[in-house]
PDB file of N, CA and C in Angstrom:
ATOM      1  N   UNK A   1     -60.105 118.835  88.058  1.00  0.00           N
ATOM      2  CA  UNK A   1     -60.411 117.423  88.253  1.00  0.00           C
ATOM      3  C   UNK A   1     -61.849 117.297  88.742  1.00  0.00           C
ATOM      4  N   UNK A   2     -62.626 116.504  87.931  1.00  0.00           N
ATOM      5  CA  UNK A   2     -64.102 116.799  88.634  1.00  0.00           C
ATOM      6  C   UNK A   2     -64.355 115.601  89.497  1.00  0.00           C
ATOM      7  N   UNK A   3     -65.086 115.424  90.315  1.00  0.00           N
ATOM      8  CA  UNK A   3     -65.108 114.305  90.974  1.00  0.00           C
ATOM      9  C   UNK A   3     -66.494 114.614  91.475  1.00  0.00           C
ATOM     10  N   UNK A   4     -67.316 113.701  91.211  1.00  0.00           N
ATOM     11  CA  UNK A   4     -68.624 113.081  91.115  1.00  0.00           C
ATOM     12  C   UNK A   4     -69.155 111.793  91.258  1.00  0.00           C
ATOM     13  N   UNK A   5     -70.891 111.422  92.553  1.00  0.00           N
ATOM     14  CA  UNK A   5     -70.965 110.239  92.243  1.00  0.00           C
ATOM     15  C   UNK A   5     -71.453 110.179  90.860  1.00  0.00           C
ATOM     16  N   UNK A   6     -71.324 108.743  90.720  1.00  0.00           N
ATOM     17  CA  UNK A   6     -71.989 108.261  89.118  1.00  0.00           C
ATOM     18  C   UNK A   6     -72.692 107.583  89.280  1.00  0.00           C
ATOM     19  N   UNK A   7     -74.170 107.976  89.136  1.00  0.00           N
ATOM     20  CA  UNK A   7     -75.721 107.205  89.029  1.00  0.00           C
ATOM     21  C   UNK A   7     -75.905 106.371  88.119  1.00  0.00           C
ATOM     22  N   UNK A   8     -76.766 105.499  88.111  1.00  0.00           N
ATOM     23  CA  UNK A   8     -77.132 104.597  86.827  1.00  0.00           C
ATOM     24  C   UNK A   8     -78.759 104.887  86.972  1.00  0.00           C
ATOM     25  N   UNK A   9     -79.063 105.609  86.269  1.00  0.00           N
ATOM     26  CA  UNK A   9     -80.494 105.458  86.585  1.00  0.00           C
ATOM     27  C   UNK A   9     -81.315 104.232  86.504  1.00  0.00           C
ATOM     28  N   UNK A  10     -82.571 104.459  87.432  1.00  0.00           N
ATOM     29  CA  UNK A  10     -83.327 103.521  86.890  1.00  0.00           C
ATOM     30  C   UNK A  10     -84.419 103.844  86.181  1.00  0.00           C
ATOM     31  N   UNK A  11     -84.664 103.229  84.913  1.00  0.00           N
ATOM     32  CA  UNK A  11     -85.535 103.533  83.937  1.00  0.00           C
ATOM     33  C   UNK A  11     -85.719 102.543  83.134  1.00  0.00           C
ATOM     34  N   UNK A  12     -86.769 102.383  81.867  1.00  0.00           N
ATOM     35  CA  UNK A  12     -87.575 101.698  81.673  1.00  0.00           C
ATOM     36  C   UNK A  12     -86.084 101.146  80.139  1.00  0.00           C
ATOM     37  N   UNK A  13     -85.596 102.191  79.981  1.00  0.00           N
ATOM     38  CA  UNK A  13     -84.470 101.823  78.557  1.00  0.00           C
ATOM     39  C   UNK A  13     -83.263 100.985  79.198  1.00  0.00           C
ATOM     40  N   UNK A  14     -83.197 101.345  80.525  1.00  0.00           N
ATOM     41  CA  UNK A  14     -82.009 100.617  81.122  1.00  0.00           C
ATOM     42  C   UNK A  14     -82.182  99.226  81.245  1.00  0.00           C
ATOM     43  N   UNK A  15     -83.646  99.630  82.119  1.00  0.00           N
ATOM     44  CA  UNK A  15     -83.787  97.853  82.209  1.00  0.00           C
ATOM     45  C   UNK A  15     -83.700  96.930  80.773  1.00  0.00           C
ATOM     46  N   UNK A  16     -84.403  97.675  79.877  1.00  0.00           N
ATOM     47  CA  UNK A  16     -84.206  96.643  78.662  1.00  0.00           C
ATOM     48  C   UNK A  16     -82.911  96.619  77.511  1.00  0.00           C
ATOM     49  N   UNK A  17     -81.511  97.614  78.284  1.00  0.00           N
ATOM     50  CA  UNK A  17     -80.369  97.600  77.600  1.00  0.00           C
ATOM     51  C   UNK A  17     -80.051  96.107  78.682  1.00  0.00           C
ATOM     52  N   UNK A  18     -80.654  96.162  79.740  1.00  0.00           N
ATOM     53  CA  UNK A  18     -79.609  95.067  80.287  1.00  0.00           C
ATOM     54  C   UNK A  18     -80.168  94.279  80.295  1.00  0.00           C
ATOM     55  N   UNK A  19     -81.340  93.688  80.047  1.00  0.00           N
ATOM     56  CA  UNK A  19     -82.269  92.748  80.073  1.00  0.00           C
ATOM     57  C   UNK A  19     -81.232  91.687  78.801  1.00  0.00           C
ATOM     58  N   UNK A  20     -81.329  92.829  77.579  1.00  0.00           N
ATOM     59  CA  UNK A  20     -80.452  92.407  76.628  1.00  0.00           C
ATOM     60  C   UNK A  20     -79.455  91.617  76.818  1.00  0.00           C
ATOM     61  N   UNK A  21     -78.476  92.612  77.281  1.00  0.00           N
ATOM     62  CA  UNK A  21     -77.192  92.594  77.493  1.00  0.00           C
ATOM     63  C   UNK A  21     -76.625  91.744  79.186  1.00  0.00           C
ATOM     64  N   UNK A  22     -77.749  90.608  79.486  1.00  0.00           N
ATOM     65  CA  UNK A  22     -77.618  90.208  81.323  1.00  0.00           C
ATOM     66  C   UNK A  22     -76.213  89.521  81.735  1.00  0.00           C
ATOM     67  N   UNK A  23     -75.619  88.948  80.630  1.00  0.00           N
ATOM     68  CA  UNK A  23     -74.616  88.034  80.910  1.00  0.00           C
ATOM     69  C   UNK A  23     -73.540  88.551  81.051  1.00  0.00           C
ATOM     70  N   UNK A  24     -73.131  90.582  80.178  1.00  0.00           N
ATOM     71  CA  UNK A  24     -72.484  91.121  80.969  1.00  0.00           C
ATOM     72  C   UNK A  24     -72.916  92.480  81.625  1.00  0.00           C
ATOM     73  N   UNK A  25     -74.000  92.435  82.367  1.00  0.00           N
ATOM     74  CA  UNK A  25     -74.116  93.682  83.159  1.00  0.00           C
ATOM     75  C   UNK A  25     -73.474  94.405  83.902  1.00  0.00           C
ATOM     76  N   UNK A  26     -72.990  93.299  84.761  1.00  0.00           N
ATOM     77  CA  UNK A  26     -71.966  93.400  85.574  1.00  0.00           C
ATOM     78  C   UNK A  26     -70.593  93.852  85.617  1.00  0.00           C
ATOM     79  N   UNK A  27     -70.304  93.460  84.479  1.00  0.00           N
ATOM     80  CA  UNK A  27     -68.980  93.902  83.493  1.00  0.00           C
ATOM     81  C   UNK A  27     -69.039  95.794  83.168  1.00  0.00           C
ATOM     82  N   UNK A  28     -70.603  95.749  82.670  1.00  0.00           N
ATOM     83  CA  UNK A  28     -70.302  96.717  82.142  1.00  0.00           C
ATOM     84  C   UNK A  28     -70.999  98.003  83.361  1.00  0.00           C
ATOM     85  N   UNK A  29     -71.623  98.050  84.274  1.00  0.00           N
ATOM     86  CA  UNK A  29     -71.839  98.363  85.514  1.00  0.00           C
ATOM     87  C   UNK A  29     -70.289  98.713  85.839  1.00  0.00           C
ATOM     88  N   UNK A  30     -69.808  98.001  86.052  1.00  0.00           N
ATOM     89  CA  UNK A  30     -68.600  98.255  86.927  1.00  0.00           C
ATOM     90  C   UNK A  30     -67.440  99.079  85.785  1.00  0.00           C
ATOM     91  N   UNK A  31     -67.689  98.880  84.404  1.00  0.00           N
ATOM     92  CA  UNK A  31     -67.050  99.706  83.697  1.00  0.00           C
ATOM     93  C   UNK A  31     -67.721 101.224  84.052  1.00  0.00           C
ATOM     94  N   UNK A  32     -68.476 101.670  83.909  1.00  0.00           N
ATOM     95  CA  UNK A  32     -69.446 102.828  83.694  1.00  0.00           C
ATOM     96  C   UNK A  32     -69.065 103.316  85.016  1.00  0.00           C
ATOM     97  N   UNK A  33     -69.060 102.316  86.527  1.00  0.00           N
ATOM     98  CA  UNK A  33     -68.483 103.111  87.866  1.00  0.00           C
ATOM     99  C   UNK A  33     -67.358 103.455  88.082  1.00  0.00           C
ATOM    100  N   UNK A  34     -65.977 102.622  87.560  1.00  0.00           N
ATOM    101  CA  UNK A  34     -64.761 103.009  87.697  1.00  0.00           C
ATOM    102  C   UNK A  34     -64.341 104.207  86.644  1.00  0.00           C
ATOM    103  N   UNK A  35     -64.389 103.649  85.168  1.00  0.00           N
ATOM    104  CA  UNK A  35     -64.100 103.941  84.419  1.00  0.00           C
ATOM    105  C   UNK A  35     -64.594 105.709  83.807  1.00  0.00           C
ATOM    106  N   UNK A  36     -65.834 106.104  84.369  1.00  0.00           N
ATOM    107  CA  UNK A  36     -66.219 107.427  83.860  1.00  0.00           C
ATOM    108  C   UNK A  36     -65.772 108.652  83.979  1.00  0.00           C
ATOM    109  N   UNK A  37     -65.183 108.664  85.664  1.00  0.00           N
ATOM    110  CA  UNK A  37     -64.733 109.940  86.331  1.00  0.00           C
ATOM    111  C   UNK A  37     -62.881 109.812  85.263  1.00  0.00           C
ATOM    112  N   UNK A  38     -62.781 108.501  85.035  1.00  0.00           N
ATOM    113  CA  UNK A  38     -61.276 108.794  84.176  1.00  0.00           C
ATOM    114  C   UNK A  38     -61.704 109.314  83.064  1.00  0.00           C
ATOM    115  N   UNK A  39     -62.250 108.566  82.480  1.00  0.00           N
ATOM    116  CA  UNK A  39     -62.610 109.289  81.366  1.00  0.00           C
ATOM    117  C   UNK A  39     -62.750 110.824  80.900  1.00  0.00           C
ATOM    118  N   UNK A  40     -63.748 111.170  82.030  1.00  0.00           N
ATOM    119  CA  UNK A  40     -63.851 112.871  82.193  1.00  0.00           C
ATOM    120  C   UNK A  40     -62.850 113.250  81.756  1.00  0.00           C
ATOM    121  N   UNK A  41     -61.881 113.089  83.097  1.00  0.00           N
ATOM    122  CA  UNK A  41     -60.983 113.650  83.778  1.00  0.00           C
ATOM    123  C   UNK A  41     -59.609 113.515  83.061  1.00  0.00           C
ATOM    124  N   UNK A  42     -59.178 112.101  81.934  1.00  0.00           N
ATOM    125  CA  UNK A  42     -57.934 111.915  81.331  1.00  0.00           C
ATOM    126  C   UNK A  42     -58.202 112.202  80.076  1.00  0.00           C
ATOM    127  N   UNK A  43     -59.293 112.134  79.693  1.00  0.00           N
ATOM    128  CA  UNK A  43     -59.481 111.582  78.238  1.00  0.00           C
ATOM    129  C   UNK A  43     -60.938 112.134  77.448  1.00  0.00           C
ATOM    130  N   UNK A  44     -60.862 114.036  77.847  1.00  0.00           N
ATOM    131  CA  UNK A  44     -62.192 114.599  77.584  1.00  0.00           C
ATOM    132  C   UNK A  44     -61.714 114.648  76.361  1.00  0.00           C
ATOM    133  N   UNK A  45     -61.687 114.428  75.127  1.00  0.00           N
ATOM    134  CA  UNK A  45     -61.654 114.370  73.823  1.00  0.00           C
ATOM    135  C   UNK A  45     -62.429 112.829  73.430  1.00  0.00           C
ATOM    136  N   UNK A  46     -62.485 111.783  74.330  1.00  0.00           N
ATOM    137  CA  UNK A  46     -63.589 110.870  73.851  1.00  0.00           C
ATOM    138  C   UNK A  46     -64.623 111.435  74.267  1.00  0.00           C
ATOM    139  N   UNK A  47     -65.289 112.473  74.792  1.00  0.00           N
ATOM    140  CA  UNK A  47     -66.890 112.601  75.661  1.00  0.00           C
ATOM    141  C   UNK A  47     -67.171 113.912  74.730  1.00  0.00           C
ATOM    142  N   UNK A  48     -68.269 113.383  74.285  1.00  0.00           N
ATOM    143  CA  UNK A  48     -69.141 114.351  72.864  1.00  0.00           C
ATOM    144  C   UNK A  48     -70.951 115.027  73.559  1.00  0.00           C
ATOM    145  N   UNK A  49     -70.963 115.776  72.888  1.00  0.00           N
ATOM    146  CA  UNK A  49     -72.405 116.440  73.272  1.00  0.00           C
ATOM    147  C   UNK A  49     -72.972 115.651  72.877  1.00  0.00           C
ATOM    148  N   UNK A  50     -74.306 115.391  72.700  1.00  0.00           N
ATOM    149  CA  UNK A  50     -75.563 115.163  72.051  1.00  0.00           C
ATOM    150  C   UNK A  50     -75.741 116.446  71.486  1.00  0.00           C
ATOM    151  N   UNK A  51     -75.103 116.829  70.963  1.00  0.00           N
ATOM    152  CA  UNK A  51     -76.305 118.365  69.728  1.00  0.00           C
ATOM    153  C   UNK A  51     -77.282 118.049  69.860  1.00  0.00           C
ATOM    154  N   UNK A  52     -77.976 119.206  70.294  1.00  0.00           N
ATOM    155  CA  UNK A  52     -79.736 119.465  69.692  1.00  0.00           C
ATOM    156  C   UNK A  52     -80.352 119.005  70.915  1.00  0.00           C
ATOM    157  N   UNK A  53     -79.966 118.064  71.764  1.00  0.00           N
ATOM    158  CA  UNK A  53     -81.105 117.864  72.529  1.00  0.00           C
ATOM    159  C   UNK A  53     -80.677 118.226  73.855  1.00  0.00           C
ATOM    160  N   UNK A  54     -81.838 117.967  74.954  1.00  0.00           N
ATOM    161  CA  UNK A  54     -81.127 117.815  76.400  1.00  0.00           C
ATOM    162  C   UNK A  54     -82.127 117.092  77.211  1.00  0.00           C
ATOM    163  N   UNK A  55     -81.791 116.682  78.241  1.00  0.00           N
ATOM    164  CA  UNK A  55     -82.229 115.545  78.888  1.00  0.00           C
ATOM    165  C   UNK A  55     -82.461 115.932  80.367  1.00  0.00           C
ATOM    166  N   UNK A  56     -83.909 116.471  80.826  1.00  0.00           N
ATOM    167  CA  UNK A  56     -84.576 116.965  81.756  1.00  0.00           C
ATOM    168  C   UNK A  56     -83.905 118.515  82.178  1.00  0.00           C
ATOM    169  N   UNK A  57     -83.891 119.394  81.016  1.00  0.00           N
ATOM    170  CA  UNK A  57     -83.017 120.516  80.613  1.00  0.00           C
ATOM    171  C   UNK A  57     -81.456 120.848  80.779  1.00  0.00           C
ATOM    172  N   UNK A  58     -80.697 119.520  80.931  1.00  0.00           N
ATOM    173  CA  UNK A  58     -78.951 119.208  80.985  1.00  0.00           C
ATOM    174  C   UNK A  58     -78.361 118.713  79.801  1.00  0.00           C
ATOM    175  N   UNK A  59     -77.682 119.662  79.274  1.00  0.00           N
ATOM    176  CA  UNK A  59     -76.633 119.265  78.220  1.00  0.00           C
ATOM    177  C   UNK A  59     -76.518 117.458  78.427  1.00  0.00           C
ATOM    178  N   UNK A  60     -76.902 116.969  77.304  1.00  0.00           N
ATOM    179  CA  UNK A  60     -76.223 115.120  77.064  1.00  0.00           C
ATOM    180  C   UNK A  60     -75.209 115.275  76.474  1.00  0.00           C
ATOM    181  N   UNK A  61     -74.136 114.428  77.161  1.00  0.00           N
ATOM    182  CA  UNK A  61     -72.821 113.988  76.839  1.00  0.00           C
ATOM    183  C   UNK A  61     -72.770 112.549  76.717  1.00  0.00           C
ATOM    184  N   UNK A  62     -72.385 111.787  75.869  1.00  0.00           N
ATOM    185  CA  UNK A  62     -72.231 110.368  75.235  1.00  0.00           C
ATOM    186  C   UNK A  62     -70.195 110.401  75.276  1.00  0.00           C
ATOM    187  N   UNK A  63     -70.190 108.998  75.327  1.00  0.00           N
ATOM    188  CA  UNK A  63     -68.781 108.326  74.986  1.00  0.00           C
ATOM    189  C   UNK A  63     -69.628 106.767  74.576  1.00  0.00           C
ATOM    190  N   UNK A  64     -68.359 106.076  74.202  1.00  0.00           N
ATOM    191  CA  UNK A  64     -68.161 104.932  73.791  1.00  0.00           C
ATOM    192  C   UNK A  64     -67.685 103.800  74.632  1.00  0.00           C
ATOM    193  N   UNK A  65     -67.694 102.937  75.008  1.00  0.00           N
ATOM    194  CA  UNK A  65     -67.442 101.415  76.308  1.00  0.00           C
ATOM    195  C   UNK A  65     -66.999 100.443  75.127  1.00  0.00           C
ATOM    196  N   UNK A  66     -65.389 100.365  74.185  1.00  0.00           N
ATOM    197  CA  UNK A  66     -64.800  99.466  73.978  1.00  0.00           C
ATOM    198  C   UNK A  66     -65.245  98.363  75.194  1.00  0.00           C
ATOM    199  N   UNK A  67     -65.611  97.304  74.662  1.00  0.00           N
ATOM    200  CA  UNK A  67     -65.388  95.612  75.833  1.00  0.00           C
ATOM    201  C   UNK A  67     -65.610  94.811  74.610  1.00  0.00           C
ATOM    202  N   UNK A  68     -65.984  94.292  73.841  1.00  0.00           N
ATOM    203  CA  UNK A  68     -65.308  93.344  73.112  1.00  0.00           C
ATOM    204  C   UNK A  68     -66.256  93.452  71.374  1.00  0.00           C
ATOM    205  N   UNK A  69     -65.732  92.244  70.558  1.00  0.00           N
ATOM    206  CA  UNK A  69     -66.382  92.511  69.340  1.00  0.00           C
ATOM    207  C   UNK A  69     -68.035  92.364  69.456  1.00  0.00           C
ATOM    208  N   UNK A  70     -68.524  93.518  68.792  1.00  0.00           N
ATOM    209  CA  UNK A  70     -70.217  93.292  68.865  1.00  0.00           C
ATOM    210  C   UNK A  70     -70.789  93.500  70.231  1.00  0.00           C
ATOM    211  N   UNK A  71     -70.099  94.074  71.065  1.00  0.00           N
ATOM    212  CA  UNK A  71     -70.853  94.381  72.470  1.00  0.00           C
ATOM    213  C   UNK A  71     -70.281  95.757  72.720  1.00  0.00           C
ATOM    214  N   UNK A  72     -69.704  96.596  71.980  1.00  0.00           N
ATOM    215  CA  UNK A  72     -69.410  98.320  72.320  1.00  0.00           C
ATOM    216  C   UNK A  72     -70.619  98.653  72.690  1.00  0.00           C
ATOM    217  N   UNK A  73     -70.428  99.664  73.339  1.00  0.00           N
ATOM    218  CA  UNK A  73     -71.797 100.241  73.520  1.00  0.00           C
ATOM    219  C   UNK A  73     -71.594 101.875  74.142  1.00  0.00           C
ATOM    220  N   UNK A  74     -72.675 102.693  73.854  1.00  0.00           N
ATOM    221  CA  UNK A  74     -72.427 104.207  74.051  1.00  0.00           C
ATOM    222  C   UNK A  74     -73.320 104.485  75.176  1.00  0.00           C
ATOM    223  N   UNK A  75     -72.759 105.508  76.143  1.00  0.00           N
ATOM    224  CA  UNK A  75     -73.611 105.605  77.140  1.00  0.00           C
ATOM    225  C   UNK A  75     -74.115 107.178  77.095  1.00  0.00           C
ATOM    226  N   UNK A  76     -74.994 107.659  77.580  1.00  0.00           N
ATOM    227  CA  UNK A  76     -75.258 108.855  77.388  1.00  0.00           C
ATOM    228  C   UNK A  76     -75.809 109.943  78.800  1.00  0.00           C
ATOM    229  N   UNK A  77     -75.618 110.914  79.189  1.00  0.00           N
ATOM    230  CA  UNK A  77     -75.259 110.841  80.966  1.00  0.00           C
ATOM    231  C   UNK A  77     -75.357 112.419  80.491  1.00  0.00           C
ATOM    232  N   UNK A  78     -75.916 113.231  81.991  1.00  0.00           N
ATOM    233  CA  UNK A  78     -76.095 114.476  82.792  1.00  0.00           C
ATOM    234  C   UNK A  78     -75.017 114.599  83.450  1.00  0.00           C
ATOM    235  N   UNK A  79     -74.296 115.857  83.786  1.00  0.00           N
ATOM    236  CA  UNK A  79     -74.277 116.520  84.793  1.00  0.00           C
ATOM    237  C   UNK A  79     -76.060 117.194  85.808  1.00  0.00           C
ATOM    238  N   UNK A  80     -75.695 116.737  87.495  1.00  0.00           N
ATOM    239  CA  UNK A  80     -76.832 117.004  88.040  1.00  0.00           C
ATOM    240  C   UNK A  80     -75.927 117.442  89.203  1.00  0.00           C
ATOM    241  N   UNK A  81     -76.041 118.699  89.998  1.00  0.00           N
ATOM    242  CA  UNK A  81     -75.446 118.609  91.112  1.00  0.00           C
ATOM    243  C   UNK A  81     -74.215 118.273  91.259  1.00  0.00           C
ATOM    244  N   UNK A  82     -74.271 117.058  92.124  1.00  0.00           N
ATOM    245  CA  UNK A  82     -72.632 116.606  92.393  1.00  0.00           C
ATOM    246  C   UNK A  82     -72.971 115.365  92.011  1.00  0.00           C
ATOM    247  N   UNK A  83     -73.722 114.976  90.542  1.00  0.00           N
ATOM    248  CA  UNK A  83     -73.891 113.562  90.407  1.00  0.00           C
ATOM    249  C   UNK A  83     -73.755 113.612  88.577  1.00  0.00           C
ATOM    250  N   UNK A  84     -73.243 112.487  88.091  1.00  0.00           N
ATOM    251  CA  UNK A  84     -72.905 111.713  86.934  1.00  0.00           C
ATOM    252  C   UNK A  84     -74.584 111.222  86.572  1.00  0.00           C
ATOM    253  N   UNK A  85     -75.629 111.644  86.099  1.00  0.00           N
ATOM    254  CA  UNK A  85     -76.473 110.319  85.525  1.00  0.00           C
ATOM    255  C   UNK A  85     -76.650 110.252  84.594  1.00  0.00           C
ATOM    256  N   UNK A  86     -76.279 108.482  84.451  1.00  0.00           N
ATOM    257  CA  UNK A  86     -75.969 107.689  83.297  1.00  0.00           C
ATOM    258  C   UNK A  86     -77.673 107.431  83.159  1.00  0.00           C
ATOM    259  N   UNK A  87     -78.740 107.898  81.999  1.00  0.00           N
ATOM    260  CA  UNK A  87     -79.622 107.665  82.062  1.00  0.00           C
ATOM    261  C   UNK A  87     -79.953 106.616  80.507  1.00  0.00           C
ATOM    262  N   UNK A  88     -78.745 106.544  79.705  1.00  0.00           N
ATOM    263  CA  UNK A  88     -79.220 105.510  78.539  1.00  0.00           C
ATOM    264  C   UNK A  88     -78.194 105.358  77.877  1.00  0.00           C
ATOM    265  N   UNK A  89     -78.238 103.829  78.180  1.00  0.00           N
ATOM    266  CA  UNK A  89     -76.625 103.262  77.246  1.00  0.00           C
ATOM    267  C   UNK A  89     -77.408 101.945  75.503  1.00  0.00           C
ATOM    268  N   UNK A  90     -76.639 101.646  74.412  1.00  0.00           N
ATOM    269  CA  UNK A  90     -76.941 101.272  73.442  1.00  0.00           C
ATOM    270  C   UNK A  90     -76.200 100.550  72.793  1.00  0.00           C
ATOM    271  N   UNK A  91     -76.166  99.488  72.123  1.00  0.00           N
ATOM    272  CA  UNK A  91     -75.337  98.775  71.604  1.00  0.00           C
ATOM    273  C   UNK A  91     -75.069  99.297  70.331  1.00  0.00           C
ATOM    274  N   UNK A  92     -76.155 100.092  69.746  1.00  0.00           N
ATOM    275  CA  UNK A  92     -75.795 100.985  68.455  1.00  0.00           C
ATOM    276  C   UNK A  92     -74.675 102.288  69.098  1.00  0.00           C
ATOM    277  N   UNK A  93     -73.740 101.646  68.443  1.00  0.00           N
ATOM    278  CA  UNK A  93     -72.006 102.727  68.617  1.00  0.00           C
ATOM    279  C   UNK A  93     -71.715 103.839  67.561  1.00  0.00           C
ATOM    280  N   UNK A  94     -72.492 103.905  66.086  1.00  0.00           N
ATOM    281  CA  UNK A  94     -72.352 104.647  65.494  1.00  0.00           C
ATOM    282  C   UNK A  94     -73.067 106.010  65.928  1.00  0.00           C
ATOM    283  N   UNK A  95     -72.415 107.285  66.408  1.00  0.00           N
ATOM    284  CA  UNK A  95     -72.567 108.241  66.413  1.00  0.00           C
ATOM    285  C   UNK A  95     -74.456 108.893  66.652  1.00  0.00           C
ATOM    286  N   UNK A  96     -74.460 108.895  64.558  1.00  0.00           N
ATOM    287  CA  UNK A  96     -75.733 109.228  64.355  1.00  0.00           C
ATOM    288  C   UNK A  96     -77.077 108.681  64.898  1.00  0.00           C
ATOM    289  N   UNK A  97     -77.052 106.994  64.741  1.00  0.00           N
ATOM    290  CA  UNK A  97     -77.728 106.737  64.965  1.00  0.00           C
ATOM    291  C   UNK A  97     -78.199 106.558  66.579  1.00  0.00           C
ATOM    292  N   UNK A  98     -76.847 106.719  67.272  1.00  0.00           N
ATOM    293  CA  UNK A  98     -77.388 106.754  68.939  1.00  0.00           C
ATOM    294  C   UNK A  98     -77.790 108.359  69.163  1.00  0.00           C
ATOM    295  N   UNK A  99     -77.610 109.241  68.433  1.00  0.00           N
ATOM    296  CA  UNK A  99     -78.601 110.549  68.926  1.00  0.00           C
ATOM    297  C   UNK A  99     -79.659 110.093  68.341  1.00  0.00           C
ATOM    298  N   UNK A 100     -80.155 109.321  67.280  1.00  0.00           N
ATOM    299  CA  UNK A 100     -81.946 109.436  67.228  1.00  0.00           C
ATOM    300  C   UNK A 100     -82.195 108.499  67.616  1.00  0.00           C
ATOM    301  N   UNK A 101     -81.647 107.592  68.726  1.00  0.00           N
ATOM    302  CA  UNK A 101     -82.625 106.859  69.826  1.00  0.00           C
ATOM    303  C   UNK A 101     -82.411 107.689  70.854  1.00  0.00           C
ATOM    304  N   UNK A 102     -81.255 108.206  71.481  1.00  0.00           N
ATOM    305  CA  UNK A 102     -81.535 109.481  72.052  1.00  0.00           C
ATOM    306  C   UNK A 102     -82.366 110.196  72.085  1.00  0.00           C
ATOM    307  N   UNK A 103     -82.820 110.897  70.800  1.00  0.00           N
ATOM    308  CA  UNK A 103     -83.907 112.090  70.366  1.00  0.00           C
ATOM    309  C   UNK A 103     -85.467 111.567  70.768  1.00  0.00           C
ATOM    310  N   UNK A 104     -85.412 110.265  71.106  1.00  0.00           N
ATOM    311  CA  UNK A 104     -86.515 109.665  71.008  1.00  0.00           C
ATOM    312  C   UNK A 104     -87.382 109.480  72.339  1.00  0.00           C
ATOM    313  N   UNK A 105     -86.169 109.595  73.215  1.00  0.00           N
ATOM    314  CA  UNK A 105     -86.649 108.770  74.933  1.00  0.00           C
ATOM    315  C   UNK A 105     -86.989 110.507  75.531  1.00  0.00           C
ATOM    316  N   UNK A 106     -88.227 109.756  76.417  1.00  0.00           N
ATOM    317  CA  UNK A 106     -89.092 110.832  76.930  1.00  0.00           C
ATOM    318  C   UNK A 106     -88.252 111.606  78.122  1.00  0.00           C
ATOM    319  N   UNK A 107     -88.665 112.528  78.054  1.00  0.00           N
ATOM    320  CA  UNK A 107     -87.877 113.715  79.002  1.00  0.00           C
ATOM    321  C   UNK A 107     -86.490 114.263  78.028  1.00  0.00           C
ATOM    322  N   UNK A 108     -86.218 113.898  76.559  1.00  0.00           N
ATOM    323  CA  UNK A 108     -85.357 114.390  75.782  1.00  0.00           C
ATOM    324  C   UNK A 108     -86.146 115.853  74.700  1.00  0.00           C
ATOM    325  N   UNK A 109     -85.475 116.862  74.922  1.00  0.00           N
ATOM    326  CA  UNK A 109     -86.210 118.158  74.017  1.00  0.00           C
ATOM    327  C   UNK A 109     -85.207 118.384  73.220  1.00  0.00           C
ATOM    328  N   UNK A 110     -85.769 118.747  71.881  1.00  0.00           N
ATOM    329  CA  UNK A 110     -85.032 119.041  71.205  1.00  0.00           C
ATOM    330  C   UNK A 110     -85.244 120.435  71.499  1.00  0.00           C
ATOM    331  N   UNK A 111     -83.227 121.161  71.148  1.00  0.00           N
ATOM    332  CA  UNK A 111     -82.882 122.542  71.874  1.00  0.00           C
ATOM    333  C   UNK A 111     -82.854 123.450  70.468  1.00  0.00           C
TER     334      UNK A 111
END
């Protein structure tokens, strides 16, 4: 059972996923705090690598945030220590295309 805090970083992609997304931040904040350590922990067959890259030299792991039509969104997160950071979430849910905005944000190497 892993048990970890869960960070949200602050960074320059976050601010403008939620800048986007302001009316439910909150919603989805509080999904990403309750909801992750279950996830891990019930339901590791939704939580996928990022192949190929890593994110300030830590394996990226992505899942998916079902909340309603046209607002899914994928989050993409470190193991650090004894901490969860969530460093970039996306309203693009298809797979491929959230590793090459992934591949894209600085401090990401391709491995």
């Amino acid at each position: 059972m892993i048990e970890k805090k869960i960070v949200i970083e602050e960074n320059i992609y976050l601010e403008k996923f939620f800048e986007h997304n302001r009316k439910h931040e909150d919603y989805i904040r509080n999904r990403i705090y309750k909801g992750t350590l279950d996830l891990i922990n019930n339901n590791p067959h939704k939580i996928k690598k990022v192949r190929g890259y890593k994110y300030k030299s830590k394996t990226i792991y992505e899942y998916k945030i079902p909340l309603e039509a046209g607002l899914d969104c994928r989050v993409a997160y470190i193991f650090h220590k004894e901490e969860i950071i969530i460093f970039f979430i996306s309203n693009i849910i298809i797979k491929n295309e959230f590793t090459k905005l992934v591949s894209k944000l600085k401090d990401v190497k391709k491995i």
